[in-house]
């Protein structure tokens, strides 16, 4: 599985309907399942980003398809960061010369 930290901002449409955000989050979790993606956690945040989500996807294409579908709804814009666990990072640095 591939882990992503997804940084999210409301669009103008999304902020106008912010009160529906928890319901949209539930719908997002269901949508994610159709792509084989598991939503590990969703946090509403203060500061530069409105929402931070942790997801696990079977591959990069599944994660990207999910984010494209989410963005097409018009409520949010996302920025995805590939995340590596400590075990993943140990493997990565183990390949360094």
CSV table of N, CA and C in Angstrom, one decimal:
chain,number,residue,atom,x,y,z
A,1,UNK,N,0.8,-1.2,0.0
A,1,UNK,CA,0.0,0.0,0.0
A,1,UNK,C,0.9,1.3,0.0
A,2,UNK,N,0.4,2.3,-0.6
A,2,UNK,CA,1.1,3.6,-0.7
A,2,UNK,C,0.3,4.5,0.2
A,3,UNK,N,1.1,5.2,1.1
A,3,UNK,CA,0.5,6.2,2.0
A,3,UNK,C,0.6,7.6,1.5
A,4,UNK,N,-0.4,8.4,1.6
A,4,UNK,CA,-0.4,9.8,1.2
A,4,UNK,C,-1.0,10.7,2.3
A,5,UNK,N,-0.4,11.8,2.5
A,5,UNK,CA,-0.9,12.9,3.3
A,5,UNK,C,-1.5,13.9,2.2
A,6,UNK,N,-2.8,14.1,2.4
A,6,UNK,CA,-3.5,14.9,1.4
A,6,UNK,C,-3.9,16.2,2.1
A,7,UNK,N,-3.3,17.3,1.6
A,7,UNK,CA,-3.6,18.7,2.1
A,7,UNK,C,-4.7,19.3,1.3
A,8,UNK,N,-5.7,19.8,1.9
A,8,UNK,CA,-6.9,20.2,1.2
A,8,UNK,C,-7.3,21.6,1.6
A,9,UNK,N,-7.8,22.4,0.6
A,9,UNK,CA,-8.4,23.7,0.9
A,9,UNK,C,-9.7,23.7,0.3
A,10,UNK,N,-10.7,24.4,1.0
A,10,UNK,CA,-12.0,24.6,0.4
A,10,UNK,C,-11.9,25.6,-0.8
A,11,UNK,N,-12.7,25.3,-1.8
A,11,UNK,CA,-12.9,26.3,-2.9
A,11,UNK,C,-14.0,27.2,-2.4
A,12,UNK,N,-14.3,28.2,-3.2
A,12,UNK,CA,-15.4,29.2,-2.8
A,12,UNK,C,-16.7,28.4,-2.6
A,13,UNK,N,-17.0,27.4,-3.5
A,13,UNK,CA,-18.2,26.6,-3.3
A,13,UNK,C,-18.1,25.8,-2.0
A,14,UNK,N,-17.0,25.2,-1.7
A,14,UNK,CA,-16.8,24.4,-0.5
A,14,UNK,C,-17.0,25.2,0.8
A,15,UNK,N,-16.5,26.4,0.8
A,15,UNK,CA,-16.6,27.2,2.0
A,15,UNK,C,-18.0,27.7,2.2
A,16,UNK,N,-18.7,28.0,1.2
A,16,UNK,CA,-20.1,28.4,1.3
A,16,UNK,C,-20.9,27.3,1.9
A,17,UNK,N,-20.5,26.0,1.7
A,17,UNK,CA,-21.2,24.9,2.2
A,17,UNK,C,-20.4,24.1,3.3
A,18,UNK,N,-19.6,24.9,4.0
A,18,UNK,CA,-18.7,24.3,5.1
A,18,UNK,C,-19.5,23.4,6.1
A,19,UNK,N,-20.7,23.8,6.4
A,19,UNK,CA,-21.5,23.1,7.4
A,19,UNK,C,-21.8,21.7,6.9
A,20,UNK,N,-21.7,21.4,5.6
A,20,UNK,CA,-21.9,20.1,5.1
A,20,UNK,C,-20.6,19.3,5.0
A,21,UNK,N,-19.5,19.8,5.4
A,21,UNK,CA,-18.2,19.2,5.3
A,21,UNK,C,-18.2,17.8,6.0
A,22,UNK,N,-18.7,17.6,7.2
A,22,UNK,CA,-18.6,16.3,7.8
A,22,UNK,C,-19.4,15.3,7.0
A,23,UNK,N,-20.5,15.6,6.4
A,23,UNK,CA,-21.3,14.7,5.5
A,23,UNK,C,-20.5,14.4,4.3
A,24,UNK,N,-19.8,15.4,3.7
A,24,UNK,CA,-19.0,15.2,2.5
A,24,UNK,C,-17.8,14.3,2.8
A,25,UNK,N,-17.3,14.4,4.0
A,25,UNK,CA,-16.2,13.5,4.4
A,25,UNK,C,-16.6,12.1,4.4
A,26,UNK,N,-17.8,11.8,4.9
A,26,UNK,CA,-18.4,10.5,4.9
A,26,UNK,C,-18.6,10.0,3.5
A,27,UNK,N,-19.1,10.8,2.6
A,27,UNK,CA,-19.2,10.5,1.2
A,27,UNK,C,-17.9,10.2,0.6
A,28,UNK,N,-16.9,11.0,0.9
A,28,UNK,CA,-15.5,10.8,0.4
A,28,UNK,C,-15.0,9.4,0.8
A,29,UNK,N,-15.2,9.0,2.1
A,29,UNK,CA,-14.7,7.7,2.5
A,29,UNK,C,-15.4,6.6,1.7
A,30,UNK,N,-16.6,6.8,1.4
A,30,UNK,CA,-17.3,5.8,0.5
A,30,UNK,C,-16.7,5.8,-0.9
A,31,UNK,N,-16.5,7.0,-1.4
A,31,UNK,CA,-15.9,7.1,-2.8
A,31,UNK,C,-14.6,6.4,-2.8
A,32,UNK,N,-13.8,6.7,-1.8
A,32,UNK,CA,-12.4,6.1,-1.7
A,32,UNK,C,-12.4,4.6,-1.8
A,33,UNK,N,-13.4,4.0,-1.2
A,33,UNK,CA,-13.5,2.5,-1.2
A,33,UNK,C,-13.7,2.0,-2.7
A,34,UNK,N,-14.4,2.8,-3.5
A,34,UNK,CA,-14.6,2.3,-4.9
A,34,UNK,C,-13.2,2.3,-5.7
A,35,UNK,N,-12.2,3.0,-5.2
A,35,UNK,CA,-10.9,3.0,-5.8
A,35,UNK,C,-9.9,2.1,-5.1
A,36,UNK,N,-10.4,1.4,-4.0
A,36,UNK,CA,-9.5,0.6,-3.3
A,36,UNK,C,-8.7,1.3,-2.3
A,37,UNK,N,-9.1,2.6,-2.0
A,37,UNK,CA,-8.3,3.5,-1.1
A,37,UNK,C,-9.0,3.5,0.3
A,38,UNK,N,-8.1,3.4,1.3
A,38,UNK,CA,-8.6,3.4,2.7
A,38,UNK,C,-8.3,4.8,3.3
A,39,UNK,N,-9.3,5.5,3.8
A,39,UNK,CA,-9.1,6.7,4.5
A,39,UNK,C,-8.8,6.4,5.9
A,40,UNK,N,-7.6,6.7,6.3
A,40,UNK,CA,-7.1,6.4,7.7
A,40,UNK,C,-7.6,7.4,8.7
A,41,UNK,N,-7.6,8.7,8.3
A,41,UNK,CA,-8.0,9.7,9.2
A,41,UNK,C,-8.3,11.0,8.4
A,42,UNK,N,-9.2,11.8,8.9
A,42,UNK,CA,-9.5,13.2,8.4
A,42,UNK,C,-9.4,14.1,9.5
A,43,UNK,N,-8.7,15.2,9.3
A,43,UNK,CA,-8.6,16.3,10.3
A,43,UNK,C,-8.9,17.6,9.7
A,44,UNK,N,-9.8,18.3,10.3
A,44,UNK,CA,-10.1,19.7,9.9
A,44,UNK,C,-9.1,20.6,10.7
A,45,UNK,N,-8.4,21.5,10.0
A,45,UNK,CA,-7.3,22.2,10.6
A,45,UNK,C,-7.5,23.7,10.5
A,46,UNK,N,-6.7,24.4,11.3
A,46,UNK,CA,-6.6,25.8,11.2
A,46,UNK,C,-5.2,26.2,10.6
A,47,UNK,N,-5.2,27.2,9.8
A,47,UNK,CA,-3.9,27.6,9.2
A,47,UNK,C,-4.0,27.5,7.7
A,48,UNK,N,-2.9,27.2,7.1
A,48,UNK,CA,-2.8,27.2,5.6
A,48,UNK,C,-3.8,26.3,4.9
A,49,UNK,N,-4.0,25.1,5.5
A,49,UNK,CA,-4.9,24.1,5.0
A,49,UNK,C,-6.1,23.9,5.8
A,50,UNK,N,-7.3,23.6,5.2
A,50,UNK,CA,-8.5,23.4,5.9
A,50,UNK,C,-8.7,22.0,6.4
A,51,UNK,N,-8.2,21.1,5.6
A,51,UNK,CA,-8.3,19.6,6.0
A,51,UNK,C,-7.0,18.9,5.6
A,52,UNK,N,-6.7,18.0,6.5
A,52,UNK,CA,-5.5,17.1,6.3
A,52,UNK,C,-6.1,15.7,6.4
A,53,UNK,N,-5.8,14.9,5.3
A,53,UNK,CA,-6.3,13.5,5.3
A,53,UNK,C,-5.1,12.5,5.1
A,54,UNK,N,-5.2,11.4,5.8
A,54,UNK,CA,-4.2,10.3,5.6
A,54,UNK,C,-4.9,9.2,4.9
A,55,UNK,N,-4.4,8.8,3.7
A,55,UNK,CA,-5.0,7.7,3.0
A,55,UNK,C,-4.0,6.6,2.6
A,56,UNK,N,-4.4,5.4,2.4
A,56,UNK,CA,-3.6,4.3,1.9
A,56,UNK,C,-4.2,3.8,0.6
A,57,UNK,N,-3.4,3.8,-0.4
A,57,UNK,CA,-3.9,3.3,-1.7
A,57,UNK,C,-3.1,2.1,-2.2
A,58,UNK,N,-3.7,1.3,-3.0
A,58,UNK,CA,-3.0,0.1,-3.6
A,58,UNK,C,-1.9,0.6,-4.5
A,59,UNK,N,-2.0,1.7,-5.1
A,59,UNK,CA,-1.0,2.2,-6.1
A,59,UNK,C,-1.2,3.7,-6.3
A,60,UNK,N,-0.3,4.3,-7.0
A,60,UNK,CA,-0.4,5.8,-7.3
A,60,UNK,C,-1.6,6.1,-8.2
A,61,UNK,N,-1.9,5.3,-9.2
A,61,UNK,CA,-3.0,5.6,-10.1
A,61,UNK,C,-4.3,5.6,-9.3
A,62,UNK,N,-4.5,4.7,-8.4
A,62,UNK,CA,-5.8,4.7,-7.6
A,62,UNK,C,-5.9,6.0,-6.8
A,63,UNK,N,-4.8,6.4,-6.2
A,63,UNK,CA,-4.8,7.6,-5.4
A,63,UNK,C,-5.1,8.8,-6.3
A,64,UNK,N,-4.5,8.9,-7.4
A,64,UNK,CA,-4.7,10.0,-8.3
A,64,UNK,C,-6.1,10.1,-8.9
A,65,UNK,N,-6.6,8.9,-9.2
A,65,UNK,CA,-8.0,8.9,-9.7
A,65,UNK,C,-9.0,9.4,-8.6
A,66,UNK,N,-8.8,8.9,-7.4
A,66,UNK,CA,-9.6,9.4,-6.3
A,66,UNK,C,-9.5,10.9,-6.2
A,67,UNK,N,-8.3,11.5,-6.2
A,67,UNK,CA,-8.2,12.9,-6.0
A,67,UNK,C,-8.8,13.7,-7.2
A,68,UNK,N,-8.7,13.2,-8.4
A,68,UNK,CA,-9.3,13.8,-9.5
A,68,UNK,C,-10.8,13.8,-9.4
A,69,UNK,N,-11.4,12.7,-9.0
A,69,UNK,CA,-12.8,12.6,-8.8
A,69,UNK,C,-13.3,13.6,-7.7
A,70,UNK,N,-12.5,13.7,-6.6
A,70,UNK,CA,-12.9,14.6,-5.5
A,70,UNK,C,-12.8,16.0,-6.0
A,71,UNK,N,-11.7,16.4,-6.7
A,71,UNK,CA,-11.6,17.8,-7.2
A,71,UNK,C,-12.7,18.1,-8.2
A,72,UNK,N,-13.2,17.2,-9.0
A,72,UNK,CA,-14.2,17.4,-10.0
A,72,UNK,C,-15.5,17.8,-9.3
A,73,UNK,N,-15.7,17.5,-8.1
A,73,UNK,CA,-17.0,17.8,-7.4
A,73,UNK,C,-17.0,19.3,-7.0
A,74,UNK,N,-15.8,20.0,-7.0
A,74,UNK,CA,-15.8,21.4,-6.9
A,74,UNK,C,-15.7,22.0,-5.5
A,75,UNK,N,-15.7,21.2,-4.5
A,75,UNK,CA,-15.7,21.7,-3.1
A,75,UNK,C,-14.3,21.9,-2.5
A,76,UNK,N,-13.3,21.2,-3.1
A,76,UNK,CA,-11.9,21.3,-2.5
A,76,UNK,C,-10.9,21.2,-3.6
A,77,UNK,N,-9.7,21.7,-3.3
A,77,UNK,CA,-8.5,21.5,-4.1
A,77,UNK,C,-7.5,20.8,-3.2
A,78,UNK,N,-6.8,19.8,-3.8
A,78,UNK,CA,-5.9,19.0,-3.0
A,78,UNK,C,-4.4,19.1,-3.4
A,79,UNK,N,-3.6,18.8,-2.5
A,79,UNK,CA,-2.1,18.6,-2.7
A,79,UNK,C,-1.7,17.3,-2.0
A,80,UNK,N,-1.2,16.4,-2.7
A,80,UNK,CA,-0.9,15.1,-2.1
A,80,UNK,C,0.6,14.9,-1.9
A,81,UNK,N,0.9,14.4,-0.8
A,81,UNK,CA,2.3,14.1,-0.4
A,81,UNK,C,2.5,12.7,-0.2
A,82,UNK,N,3.4,12.0,-0.9
A,82,UNK,CA,3.7,10.6,-0.7
A,82,UNK,C,4.4,10.5,0.6
A,83,UNK,N,3.9,9.6,1.5
A,83,UNK,CA,4.5,9.5,2.8
A,83,UNK,C,5.2,8.1,3.0
A,84,UNK,N,6.3,8.1,3.7
A,84,UNK,CA,7.0,6.9,3.9
A,84,UNK,C,7.1,6.6,5.4
A,85,UNK,N,6.8,5.4,5.8
A,85,UNK,CA,6.9,5.0,7.2
A,85,UNK,C,8.4,4.9,7.6
A,86,UNK,N,8.7,4.7,8.8
A,86,UNK,CA,10.1,4.5,9.3
A,86,UNK,C,10.7,3.2,8.6
A,87,UNK,N,9.9,2.2,8.5
A,87,UNK,CA,10.3,0.9,7.8
A,87,UNK,C,10.6,1.2,6.3
A,88,UNK,N,9.7,1.9,5.7
A,88,UNK,CA,9.9,2.3,4.3
A,88,UNK,C,11.2,3.1,4.1
A,89,UNK,N,11.4,4.1,5.0
A,89,UNK,CA,12.6,4.9,4.9
A,89,UNK,C,13.8,4.1,5.1
A,90,UNK,N,13.8,3.2,6.0
A,90,UNK,CA,15.0,2.3,6.3
A,90,UNK,C,15.4,1.6,5.0
A,91,UNK,N,14.4,1.1,4.2
A,91,UNK,CA,14.6,0.4,3.0
A,91,UNK,C,15.2,1.4,2.0
A,92,UNK,N,14.6,2.6,1.9
A,92,UNK,CA,15.1,3.6,0.9
A,92,UNK,C,16.6,3.9,1.2
A,93,UNK,N,16.9,4.3,2.4
A,93,UNK,CA,18.3,4.7,2.7
A,93,UNK,C,19.2,3.5,2.7
A,94,UNK,N,18.7,2.3,2.8
A,94,UNK,CA,19.5,1.1,2.7
A,94,UNK,C,20.0,0.9,1.3
A,95,UNK,N,19.4,1.5,0.3
A,95,UNK,CA,19.8,1.4,-1.1
A,95,UNK,C,20.8,2.5,-1.5
A,96,UNK,N,21.0,3.4,-0.6
A,96,UNK,CA,22.0,4.5,-0.9
A,96,UNK,C,23.4,3.9,-1.0
A,97,UNK,N,24.2,4.6,-1.9
A,97,UNK,CA,25.6,4.1,-2.0
A,97,UNK,C,26.5,5.1,-1.3
